[in-house]
Amino acid sequence: MSAVKNDASSSAAPIPPFDVARWRRDFPALEQRVHGHPLVYLDNAATTQKPQAVIDAVVRYYREDCSNVHRGVHQLSQRSTLAFEAARERVRAFLGAHHTEEVIFVRGATEGINLVARSFLGPRLQEGDEVLVTAMEHHANIVPWQLVCEEKGAQLAVIPMNDRGEISLDEAEALISPRTKLVAAVHVSNALGTINPVKGLVDAAHQRGIPVLLDGAQAAPHLELDVAALDCEFYVFSGHKVFGPTGIGVLYGKRELLEAMPPYQGGGDMIRSVSFEKTEFNVPPHRFEAGTPNIAGTIGLAAALDYLSGIGLGAVAAYESELLHYATEQLLGVPGVRLIGTAKEKASVASFVIEGVHAHDVGTILDQQGIAVRVGHHCAQPVMDRFGVTSTVRASVSFYNTHDEIDALIGGLEEVLEIFRP
Amino acid sequence: MTSDLRELYQEVILDHNRTPSNFRALEGAAYRAEGYNPLCGDKIQVFLQLDGDRVEEVTFQGAGCAISQASASLMTEAVLGKTVSEARLLFEQFQELVTSETQTPDTDEGLGKLNVFAGVREYPMRVKCATLAWHTLKAALKDSAEPVSTE
Ligand SMILES: Cc1ncc(COP(=O)(O)O)c(C=O)c1O
């Protein structure tokens, strides 16, 4: 039924079985019951649960090191500044970036994209120019571009996808024109789970000298990243989707581009000197981090990345991929289920509709059994339109989910059918 | 099925979801409005024909969850033949029914069949589904050109 990863027939050294029970114990929220049932949390694409290590790191900051950063000579401020900058280095290593100052702390993927739209794209954009996106973008990778495009009389061009939810590099290349000023593409689709061929996309854009932003909100929790190898100009992700706190995220940008970019917001920390006549801006990353940052968030994020690296993203990806495969097979056995998003390369997400039953009703009935999924358009309405649906049910797995939980989901869907198909 | 779910998904609701009443566009309707629930992307259109102050004909179209479809269907049945102010009052009573805090409410006699939606109060996230059609009807009565939204 399911492809077992550590198959004895493989000649490589046996991979130790993934000890999901052990990792689950690190997540206190997973122990609760909901409506009298054990919580089955399958809404990881919306946000992930937090391991105790992250909760502890945030609490420790507030209990012991609480102080502002970059502003004090006292002991507490020194500690928090060190922890804050250590977090930046932690993120650099996680992303595989060359330089620590290429890591800018923002509120999340959304703010990272808005920053690039305002400070990078805005000043270069002219009437008639285009931003090339894919047909499977989250609204966060559509609307910020539209806002600057509208101001300049520029527009979006869209790389189409096939019925499986895949884009083709040939079509992408054909759409790159002298008017294209930026390619902005999702690395892993939140609505479909598709893993896009981002390296090929970057190479195609670079052949024409066009910069690329990758939205890694759904990639960071599931794939090993190496932005230096990808060679993209910008990469964004959100802390809360990689087991870290909400309100913290990362914009990676190539150093030489960041250095040439004007600030995004004005305030403290982003300046070198201020008089009422003239302000001299600080260097990146500080130029883009106006005001007191989310210090606890960065510390929590670093703890989350430590935690994730401790398990190993390779092991995480292998386990999740097998679990997703199992979930997909089981779902296809439920009468009336149609999967939305059947790309060959997928991560975490099983999006589906059930014939004759609205996703919203499915969500409520599953919730009554303690099963948390997302229902709706997943902030990706163009994707829904493409597949001719208004909403889907989305189960998104993480490494702490189990095969038993997939079975619970299937049991929950049988309950849905019982109610709707008497 | 848990008893809570049975409270929500009553047979009447499931029936009206499967075969809704007055589910069609009304050509040349004097009043119409579009409702939208941004949470789930559901859209509904309500068409209305008045005879003086009375609802002479009312229909709807759209796609949505069982709660919103059944609510729209039962709404069209309930307001047919009512005066505009009676329809408005019915909306107020209905809203009270699906949002009131009391655990075991007295069903409201004036609401008749609409009392099947009493179970919705246990599901705060679903109140908007139940009231979308009503908000849209209200907008149609105002002859509002703007699409209404549950937000
Ligand atoms: C693909 C993708 N991009 C961007 C975002 C926006 O992330 P955030 O809301 O954390 O800024 C999300 C979150 O749902 C996402 O899935």
Coordinates of C-alpha atoms and ligand atoms in Angstrom, one line a residue:
Chain A
M1 CA 0.0 0.0 0.0
S2 CA 2.6 2.5 1.0
A3 CA 6.1 2.9 -0.3
V4 CA 8.4 2.0 2.5
K5 CA 11.5 4.1 2.4
N6 CA 13.9 1.8 4.2
D7 CA 13.2 -1.0 1.8
A8 CA 15.6 -3.8 2.3
S9 CA 16.2 -4.1 -1.4
S10 CA 18.0 -0.8 -1.6
S11 CA 21.7 -1.2 -1.7
A12 CA 22.5 2.0 0.3
A13 CA 23.0 1.8 4.1
P14 CA 19.6 1.4 5.7
I15 CA 18.0 4.6 6.8
P16 CA 16.9 4.3 10.4
P17 CA 13.1 4.4 10.7
F18 CA 11.7 7.8 11.4
D19 CA 10.7 7.9 15.1
V20 CA 7.6 10.0 14.8
A21 CA 6.4 9.2 18.3
R22 CA 9.5 10.7 19.7
W23 CA 9.1 14.0 17.8
R24 CA 5.5 14.2 18.6
R25 CA 6.3 14.3 22.3
D26 CA 8.1 17.6 21.7
F27 CA 4.8 19.4 20.8
P28 CA 2.6 20.0 23.8
A29 CA -0.3 21.2 21.7
L30 CA -0.6 17.9 20.0
E31 CA -1.5 16.2 23.3
Q32 CA -4.9 17.8 23.6
R33 CA -8.4 16.5 22.9
V34 CA -10.8 18.5 20.8
H35 CA -14.6 17.8 21.0
G36 CA -13.7 14.7 23.0
H37 CA -11.3 13.3 20.4
P38 CA -7.5 13.3 20.2
L39 CA -6.5 16.3 18.1
V40 CA -5.5 15.4 14.6
Y41 CA -3.7 18.5 13.3
L42 CA -3.6 18.5 9.5
D43 CA -3.5 22.2 9.0
N44 CA 0.3 22.6 8.9
A45 CA 0.3 24.7 5.7
A46 CA -1.6 27.4 7.6
T47 CA 0.7 27.3 10.6
T48 CA 2.7 24.6 12.4
Q49 CA 2.6 23.7 16.1
K50 CA 5.6 24.8 18.2
P51 CA 8.0 22.4 19.9
Q52 CA 8.8 22.9 23.6
A53 CA 12.2 24.1 22.6
V54 CA 10.8 27.1 20.8
I55 CA 8.3 27.9 23.6
D56 CA 11.2 27.7 26.1
A57 CA 13.4 30.0 24.1
V58 CA 10.7 32.7 23.9
V59 CA 9.9 32.3 27.6
R60 CA 13.6 32.5 28.5
Y61 CA 14.0 35.7 26.6
Y62 CA 11.1 37.3 28.4
R63 CA 12.1 36.0 31.8
E64 CA 15.8 36.6 31.7
D65 CA 17.0 38.6 28.8
C66 CA 14.2 41.0 28.1
S67 CA 15.7 44.3 26.8
N68 CA 16.0 46.2 23.5
V69 CA 18.7 45.3 21.0
H70 CA 21.5 47.5 19.5
R71 CA 20.8 50.2 22.1
G72 CA 22.2 49.4 25.5
V73 CA 25.5 48.8 27.1
H74 CA 24.0 47.0 29.9
Q75 CA 24.2 43.3 30.4
L76 CA 20.6 42.4 29.4
S77 CA 20.8 44.4 26.2
Q78 CA 24.1 42.7 25.4
R79 CA 22.6 39.3 25.8
S80 CA 19.5 40.1 23.7
T81 CA 21.6 41.8 21.0
L82 CA 23.9 38.7 20.8
A83 CA 20.9 36.4 20.7
F84 CA 19.2 38.5 18.0
E85 CA 22.3 38.6 15.8
A86 CA 23.0 34.9 16.4
A87 CA 19.5 34.2 15.1
R88 CA 20.4 36.0 11.9
E89 CA 23.4 33.8 11.5
R90 CA 21.2 30.8 12.3
V91 CA 18.9 31.8 9.4
R92 CA 21.8 32.4 7.1
A93 CA 23.0 28.8 7.7
F94 CA 19.5 27.4 7.3
L95 CA 19.1 29.2 3.9
G96 CA 22.6 28.5 2.7
A97 CA 23.2 32.2 2.1
H98 CA 26.7 33.5 1.7
H99 CA 26.5 36.5 4.0
T100 CA 24.7 37.1 7.3
E101 CA 23.8 40.6 6.2
E102 CA 21.7 39.2 3.4
V103 CA 19.1 38.1 6.0
I104 CA 16.5 40.7 6.9
F105 CA 14.0 40.1 9.6
V106 CA 10.4 40.9 8.6
R107 CA 7.0 40.0 9.9
G108 CA 6.5 37.1 7.5
A109 CA 6.6 36.1 3.9
T110 CA 4.0 38.7 3.1
E111 CA 6.0 41.6 4.5
G112 CA 9.2 40.3 2.7
I113 CA 7.4 40.4 -0.6
N114 CA 6.0 43.9 0.0
L115 CA 9.4 45.1 0.9
V116 CA 10.8 43.9 -2.4
A117 CA 7.9 45.3 -4.3
R118 CA 8.4 48.7 -2.7
S119 CA 12.1 49.0 -2.4
F120 CA 13.4 47.0 -5.3
L121 CA 10.7 46.7 -8.0
G122 CA 8.9 50.1 -7.5
P123 CA 11.9 52.3 -8.5
R124 CA 12.7 50.2 -11.6
L125 CA 9.3 49.7 -12.9
Q126 CA 8.0 51.7 -15.9
E127 CA 4.8 51.8 -17.9
G128 CA 4.2 48.7 -19.9
D129 CA 6.6 46.5 -17.8
E130 CA 5.6 43.1 -16.5
V131 CA 6.1 41.0 -13.4
L132 CA 5.9 37.3 -14.3
V133 CA 4.2 35.1 -11.7
T134 CA 2.8 31.5 -11.8
A135 CA -0.8 30.6 -11.9
M136 CA -0.5 29.1 -8.5
E137 CA 0.5 32.1 -6.4
H138 CA -0.7 32.8 -2.9
H139 CA -2.4 36.3 -2.8
A140 CA 0.7 37.4 -0.9
N141 CA 2.7 36.9 -4.1
I142 CA 0.1 38.7 -6.3
V143 CA -1.3 41.7 -4.6
P144 CA 2.0 43.5 -3.6
W145 CA 3.1 43.4 -7.2
Q146 CA -0.3 44.6 -8.4
L147 CA -0.1 47.5 -6.1
V148 CA 3.1 48.8 -7.5
C149 CA 2.2 47.8 -11.0
E150 CA -1.0 49.9 -10.8
E151 CA 1.0 53.0 -9.8
K152 CA 3.3 52.6 -12.7
G153 CA 1.0 51.3 -15.4
A154 CA 2.7 47.9 -15.4
Q155 CA 1.0 44.5 -15.2
L156 CA 1.3 40.9 -14.2
A157 CA 2.0 38.1 -16.7
V158 CA 1.1 34.6 -15.6
I159 CA 2.8 31.3 -16.3
P160 CA -0.1 28.8 -16.8
M161 CA -0.3 25.4 -15.3
N162 CA -1.6 22.1 -16.5
D163 CA -4.4 20.0 -15.0
R164 CA -2.1 18.4 -12.5
G165 CA -1.0 21.8 -11.2
E166 CA 2.4 22.0 -12.9
I167 CA 4.1 24.7 -14.8
S168 CA 6.3 24.1 -17.8
L169 CA 9.7 25.8 -18.1
D170 CA 9.2 26.1 -21.9
E171 CA 6.0 28.1 -21.3
A172 CA 7.7 30.2 -18.6
E173 CA 10.6 31.0 -21.0
A174 CA 8.2 32.0 -23.7
L175 CA 6.6 34.5 -21.4
I176 CA 9.8 36.2 -20.4
S177 CA 10.2 39.3 -22.5
P178 CA 12.1 42.5 -22.6
R179 CA 9.3 44.0 -20.6
T180 CA 9.7 41.5 -17.7
K181 CA 11.3 43.2 -14.7
L182 CA 11.0 40.4 -12.2
V183 CA 9.9 36.8 -12.0
A184 CA 8.1 36.0 -8.7
A185 CA 7.2 32.4 -8.1
V186 CA 6.1 30.2 -5.4
H187 CA 8.5 27.4 -4.5
V188 CA 5.9 25.1 -3.1
S189 CA 2.2 25.8 -3.7
N190 CA 0.1 26.1 -0.5
A191 CA -3.1 25.2 -2.4
L192 CA -1.8 22.3 -4.5
G193 CA 1.4 21.2 -2.9
T194 CA 3.3 21.4 -6.2
I195 CA 7.0 21.8 -5.9
N196 CA 8.0 24.1 -8.7
P197 CA 11.2 23.7 -10.8
V198 CA 12.6 26.8 -9.3
K199 CA 16.2 26.2 -10.3
G200 CA 15.2 26.0 -14.0
L201 CA 13.1 29.1 -13.6
V202 CA 15.9 31.1 -12.1
D203 CA 18.3 29.9 -14.9
A204 CA 15.8 30.9 -17.6
A205 CA 15.2 34.3 -16.1
H206 CA 19.0 34.9 -15.6
Q207 CA 19.6 34.1 -19.2
R208 CA 17.7 37.3 -19.9
G209 CA 19.2 39.1 -17.0
I210 CA 15.9 39.1 -15.0
P211 CA 15.9 38.9 -11.2
V212 CA 13.8 36.3 -9.4
L213 CA 12.0 36.3 -6.1
L214 CA 10.9 32.9 -4.7
D215 CA 8.1 32.6 -2.1
G216 CA 9.4 29.8 0.2
A217 CA 6.6 30.0 2.8
Q218 CA 5.7 26.4 2.1
A219 CA 9.1 25.2 1.1
A220 CA 11.0 26.1 4.2
P221 CA 9.3 23.5 6.5
H222 CA 9.7 20.6 4.0
L223 CA 12.7 21.0 1.8
E224 CA 16.4 21.5 2.3
L225 CA 17.2 25.0 1.1
D226 CA 20.3 26.4 -0.6
V227 CA 19.7 29.9 -1.9
A228 CA 23.2 30.3 -3.0
A229 CA 22.9 27.3 -5.3
L230 CA 19.4 28.4 -6.4
D231 CA 21.0 31.7 -7.2
C232 CA 17.7 33.6 -6.8
E233 CA 17.9 37.3 -6.0
F234 CA 15.3 37.1 -3.2
Y235 CA 13.7 34.4 -1.0
V236 CA 11.1 34.8 1.6
F237 CA 9.6 32.6 4.3
S238 CA 7.5 32.8 7.5
G239 CA 8.7 31.7 11.0
H240 CA 5.3 30.4 12.0
K241 CA 5.2 27.8 9.2
V242 CA 8.6 26.4 10.3
F243 CA 7.6 25.7 13.9
G244 CA 8.6 29.2 15.0
P245 CA 6.5 32.1 16.4
T246 CA 4.1 34.2 14.5
G247 CA 5.1 37.7 13.5
I248 CA 8.6 36.8 12.4
G249 CA 9.8 36.0 8.9
V250 CA 12.8 36.4 6.7
L251 CA 13.7 38.1 3.5
Y252 CA 16.9 36.9 1.9
G253 CA 18.3 39.2 -0.7
K254 CA 21.6 39.2 -2.6
R255 CA 24.0 41.7 -0.9
E256 CA 24.7 43.9 -3.9
L257 CA 21.0 44.4 -4.6
L258 CA 20.2 45.2 -0.9
E259 CA 23.0 47.7 -0.8
A260 CA 21.5 49.6 -3.7
M261 CA 17.9 49.5 -2.4
P262 CA 16.3 52.5 -0.6
P263 CA 14.7 51.8 2.8
Y264 CA 11.2 50.3 3.2
Q265 CA 10.2 52.1 6.3
G266 CA 11.8 54.9 8.3
G267 CA 12.5 55.0 12.0
G268 CA 15.1 54.0 14.5
D269 CA 17.9 51.5 13.8
M270 CA 17.7 51.9 10.1
I271 CA 19.8 55.1 10.1
R272 CA 23.4 56.0 10.5
S273 CA 22.8 59.6 11.4
V274 CA 19.8 61.9 11.4
S275 CA 19.5 65.6 11.4
F276 CA 16.4 67.5 10.4
E277 CA 18.0 68.3 7.1
K278 CA 19.3 65.0 6.1
T279 CA 19.3 61.3 7.1
E280 CA 22.0 58.9 6.2
F281 CA 20.7 55.4 6.0
N282 CA 22.3 52.4 7.7
V283 CA 23.7 49.5 5.7
P284 CA 21.7 46.3 5.1
P285 CA 20.2 44.5 6.9
H286 CA 19.6 47.3 9.4
R287 CA 18.5 49.7 6.7
F288 CA 15.4 47.5 6.2
E289 CA 14.6 46.9 9.9
A290 CA 13.2 50.2 11.2
G291 CA 12.1 50.3 14.8
T292 CA 12.4 47.7 17.6
P293 CA 12.2 44.3 15.9
N294 CA 10.4 41.2 17.0
I295 CA 13.2 40.1 19.3
A296 CA 11.4 37.2 20.9
G297 CA 10.3 36.1 17.5
T298 CA 13.8 35.9 16.1
I299 CA 15.0 34.0 19.1
G300 CA 12.1 31.6 18.8
L301 CA 12.7 31.2 15.1
A302 CA 16.4 30.4 15.7
A303 CA 15.3 27.7 18.2
A304 CA 12.9 26.3 15.6
L305 CA 15.5 26.1 13.0
D306 CA 17.9 24.4 15.5
Y307 CA 15.1 22.0 16.3
L308 CA 14.4 21.2 12.6
S309 CA 18.0 20.8 11.8
G310 CA 18.3 18.4 14.7
I311 CA 15.8 16.1 13.1
G312 CA 17.3 16.8 9.6
L313 CA 15.3 18.1 6.7
G314 CA 16.3 15.1 4.6
A315 CA 14.7 12.7 7.0
V316 CA 11.7 15.1 7.4
A317 CA 11.2 15.3 3.6
A318 CA 11.5 11.5 3.2
Y319 CA 9.0 10.7 5.9
E320 CA 6.5 13.4 4.9
S321 CA 6.7 12.3 1.3
E322 CA 5.8 8.7 2.2
L323 CA 3.0 10.0 4.5
L324 CA 1.6 12.2 1.7
H325 CA 1.7 9.3 -0.6
Y326 CA -0.2 7.2 1.9
A327 CA -2.8 10.0 2.4
T328 CA -3.2 10.4 -1.3
E329 CA -3.9 6.7 -1.8
Q330 CA -6.3 6.5 1.0
L331 CA -8.2 9.6 -0.1
L332 CA -8.6 8.2 -3.6
G333 CA -10.4 5.3 -2.0
V334 CA -13.1 7.5 -0.6
P335 CA -16.1 7.7 -3.0
G336 CA -16.6 11.0 -4.7
V337 CA -13.2 12.5 -3.7
R338 CA -11.3 14.4 -6.4
L339 CA -7.8 15.5 -5.7
I340 CA -6.9 19.1 -6.7
G341 CA -3.2 19.2 -7.4
T342 CA -1.6 16.0 -8.6
A343 CA 1.8 17.2 -9.6
K344 CA 4.6 14.6 -9.8
E345 CA 6.7 16.7 -7.3
K346 CA 4.7 17.5 -4.3
A347 CA 5.2 18.4 -0.6
S348 CA 2.8 18.1 2.3
V349 CA -0.5 19.1 0.8
A350 CA -3.5 17.0 -0.2
S351 CA -6.2 19.3 -1.5
F352 CA -9.5 17.8 -2.5
V353 CA -13.2 18.2 -3.1
I354 CA -16.0 15.7 -2.4
E355 CA -18.7 15.5 -5.0
G356 CA -21.9 17.0 -3.7
V357 CA -20.5 18.2 -0.4
H358 CA -19.2 21.7 0.2
A359 CA -15.7 22.0 1.7
H360 CA -17.1 24.1 4.5
D361 CA -19.4 21.3 5.7
V362 CA -16.6 18.8 5.5
G363 CA -14.5 21.1 7.7
T364 CA -17.1 21.4 10.4
I365 CA -17.9 17.6 10.5
L366 CA -14.1 16.8 10.7
D367 CA -13.7 19.4 13.4
Q368 CA -16.3 17.7 15.5
Q369 CA -14.1 14.6 15.4
G370 CA -11.0 16.6 16.5
I371 CA -9.6 16.7 12.9
A372 CA -8.2 20.1 11.9
V373 CA -8.0 20.8 8.2
R374 CA -8.3 24.0 6.2
V375 CA -11.3 24.6 4.0
G376 CA -11.7 27.5 1.6
H377 CA -9.8 29.1 -1.2
H378 CA -6.4 29.1 0.7
C379 CA -5.7 32.7 -0.3
A380 CA -5.3 31.4 -3.8
Q381 CA -8.5 32.2 -5.7
P382 CA -6.9 32.1 -9.1
V383 CA -6.0 28.4 -8.4
M384 CA -9.6 27.7 -7.4
D385 CA -10.8 29.3 -10.6
R386 CA -8.3 27.3 -12.7
F387 CA -9.8 24.1 -11.3
G388 CA -13.3 25.2 -11.4
V389 CA -14.0 25.1 -7.7
T390 CA -14.7 27.8 -5.1
S391 CA -13.0 26.0 -2.3
T392 CA -11.2 22.8 -1.4
V393 CA -10.5 20.8 1.7
R394 CA -6.8 20.8 2.4
A395 CA -5.0 18.4 4.6
S396 CA -1.3 19.3 5.0
V397 CA 1.0 17.0 6.8
S398 CA 4.1 17.7 8.9
F399 CA 6.7 15.3 10.2
Y400 CA 4.8 14.9 13.5
N401 CA 1.7 13.5 11.8
T402 CA 1.2 9.7 11.7
H403 CA -0.4 7.1 9.5
D404 CA -3.1 6.7 12.2
E405 CA -4.0 10.3 11.8
I406 CA -4.5 9.8 8.1
D407 CA -6.7 6.9 8.9
A408 CA -8.7 9.2 11.3
L409 CA -9.1 11.7 8.5
I410 CA -10.5 8.9 6.2
G411 CA -12.8 7.8 9.0
G412 CA -13.9 11.4 9.4
L413 CA -14.7 11.6 5.7
E414 CA -16.8 8.5 5.9
E415 CA -18.8 10.3 8.6
V416 CA -19.2 13.2 6.1
L417 CA -20.6 10.8 3.5
E418 CA -22.9 9.2 6.0
I419 CA -24.5 12.5 6.8
F420 CA -24.7 13.7 3.2
R421 CA -25.5 10.4 1.4
P422 CA -28.2 8.8 3.5
Chain B
M1 CA -23.0 10.9 14.0
T2 CA -22.5 13.0 17.1
S3 CA -25.7 14.6 18.5
D4 CA -24.2 18.0 18.0
L5 CA -23.8 17.3 14.3
R6 CA -27.3 16.0 14.1
E7 CA -28.5 19.3 15.6
L8 CA -26.7 21.2 12.9
Y9 CA -27.3 19.0 9.9
Q10 CA -31.0 18.4 10.4
E11 CA -32.8 16.4 7.7
V12 CA -34.7 19.5 6.6
I13 CA -31.4 21.3 6.0
L14 CA -29.9 18.4 4.1
D15 CA -33.1 18.1 2.0
H16 CA -33.1 21.8 1.1
N17 CA -29.4 21.6 0.3
R18 CA -30.0 18.7 -2.1
T19 CA -33.1 20.2 -3.7
P20 CA -33.4 23.9 -2.9
S21 CA -36.7 25.7 -3.5
N22 CA -36.8 28.7 -5.7
F23 CA -33.4 28.0 -7.1
R24 CA -33.3 30.0 -10.3
A25 CA -32.7 33.4 -11.7
L26 CA -35.7 35.7 -11.9
E27 CA -35.7 37.4 -15.3
G28 CA -36.6 41.0 -15.1
A29 CA -36.6 41.1 -11.3
A30 CA -37.0 44.6 -10.0
Y31 CA -34.7 44.0 -7.1
R32 CA -31.6 41.9 -6.8
A33 CA -28.4 41.7 -4.9
E34 CA -25.3 39.7 -4.7
G35 CA -23.9 38.3 -1.4
Y36 CA -20.4 37.1 -0.9
N37 CA -18.7 35.3 2.0
P38 CA -15.0 36.0 1.7
L39 CA -14.2 33.2 4.2
C40 CA -15.3 30.4 1.9
G41 CA -15.7 32.2 -1.4
D42 CA -19.4 31.5 -1.5
K43 CA -21.5 33.6 -3.7
I44 CA -25.3 34.0 -3.8
Q45 CA -27.7 36.1 -5.8
V46 CA -31.2 37.0 -4.6
F47 CA -33.9 38.1 -6.9
L48 CA -37.0 39.8 -5.7
Q49 CA -40.3 40.9 -7.2
L50 CA -42.7 43.0 -5.1
D51 CA -46.4 43.6 -5.5
G52 CA -46.8 46.9 -3.7
D53 CA -45.3 46.2 -0.3
R54 CA -45.6 42.4 -0.6
V55 CA -43.0 39.9 -1.7
E56 CA -44.6 38.5 -4.8
E57 CA -41.7 36.3 -6.0
V58 CA -38.3 35.6 -4.6
T59 CA -35.6 33.3 -5.9
F60 CA -31.9 32.7 -5.5
Q61 CA -28.9 31.3 -7.2
G62 CA -25.4 30.5 -6.2
A63 CA -23.1 27.9 -4.7
G64 CA -22.3 27.4 -1.1
C65 CA -22.2 25.0 1.8
A66 CA -25.3 23.1 3.0
I67 CA -26.1 25.6 5.7
S68 CA -26.0 28.6 3.3
Q69 CA -27.9 26.8 0.5
A70 CA -30.6 25.5 2.9
S71 CA -30.9 28.8 4.6
A72 CA -31.4 30.6 1.3
S73 CA -33.9 28.0 0.2
L74 CA -36.0 28.2 3.4
M75 CA -35.7 32.0 3.4
T76 CA -37.3 32.3 0.0
E77 CA -40.2 30.1 1.3
A78 CA -40.5 32.1 4.5
V79 CA -40.6 35.6 3.1
L80 CA -42.9 34.8 0.1
G81 CA -46.1 36.7 0.5
K82 CA -44.8 38.7 3.5
T83 CA -44.6 42.5 3.5
V84 CA -41.2 44.1 3.4
S85 CA -41.3 45.1 7.1
E86 CA -42.5 41.6 8.0
A87 CA -39.5 40.2 6.1
R88 CA -37.1 42.5 7.9
L89 CA -38.6 41.5 11.2
L90 CA -38.1 37.8 10.3
F91 CA -34.5 38.5 9.6
E92 CA -34.0 40.0 13.0
Q93 CA -35.7 37.0 14.7
F94 CA -33.6 34.6 12.6
Q95 CA -30.4 36.4 13.5
E96 CA -31.4 36.2 17.1
L97 CA -32.0 32.5 16.7
V98 CA -28.6 31.6 15.3
T99 CA -26.6 33.9 17.5
S100 CA -28.3 33.9 20.9
E101 CA -26.2 32.7 23.8
T102 CA -28.8 30.7 25.7
Q103 CA -28.2 27.0 25.6
T104 CA -31.7 25.7 25.0
P105 CA -33.6 28.5 23.4
D106 CA -37.3 28.6 23.1
T107 CA -38.0 28.1 19.4
D108 CA -39.5 31.2 18.0
E109 CA -43.1 30.5 16.8
G110 CA -42.9 33.2 14.3
L111 CA -40.0 31.5 12.6
G112 CA -41.7 28.3 11.8
K113 CA -39.5 26.0 9.7
L114 CA -36.6 28.3 10.1
N115 CA -36.1 27.0 13.7
V116 CA -34.1 24.1 12.2
F117 CA -31.2 26.5 12.2
A118 CA -31.1 26.8 16.0
G119 CA -28.2 24.4 16.0
V120 CA -26.0 26.9 14.2
R121 CA -25.4 28.8 17.4
E122 CA -23.1 26.1 18.6
Y123 CA -20.9 26.8 15.6
P124 CA -19.9 30.5 15.6
M125 CA -17.8 30.0 12.5
R126 CA -21.0 29.0 10.6
V127 CA -23.3 31.9 11.6
K128 CA -22.2 33.8 8.5
C129 CA -23.2 30.8 6.3
A130 CA -26.7 30.9 7.8
T131 CA -27.2 34.6 7.4
L132 CA -25.6 35.2 4.0
A133 CA -28.8 34.9 2.1
W134 CA -30.6 37.1 4.6
H135 CA -28.0 39.8 4.3
T136 CA -28.4 39.6 0.6
L137 CA -32.1 39.8 0.7
K138 CA -31.8 42.9 2.9
A139 CA -29.5 44.5 0.4
A140 CA -31.9 43.6 -2.4
L141 CA -34.7 45.3 -0.5
K142 CA -32.5 48.4 -0.2
D143 CA -32.0 48.0 -3.9
S144 CA -28.4 48.3 -3.2
A145 CA -26.2 48.1 -6.3
E146 CA -23.2 47.1 -4.2
P147 CA -22.6 43.4 -3.6
V148 CA -23.0 42.7 0.1
S149 CA -20.4 40.9 2.1
T150 CA -20.7 39.0 5.4
E151 CA -17.6 40.8 6.6
Ligands
LIG1 C1 2.8 30.1 -0.5 C2 2.6 31.2 0.6 N1 3.1 32.4 0.4 C3 2.9 33.4 1.3 C4 2.2 33.2 2.5 C5 2.0 34.3 3.4 O1 2.6 34.0 4.6 P1 2.4 34.9 5.9 O2 0.9 35.1 6.0 O3 3.0 34.2 7.0 O4 3.0 36.2 5.6 C6 1.6 31.9 2.7 C7 0.8 31.7 3.9 O5 -0.2 31.1 3.9 C8 1.8 30.9 1.7 O6 1.3 29.7 1.9

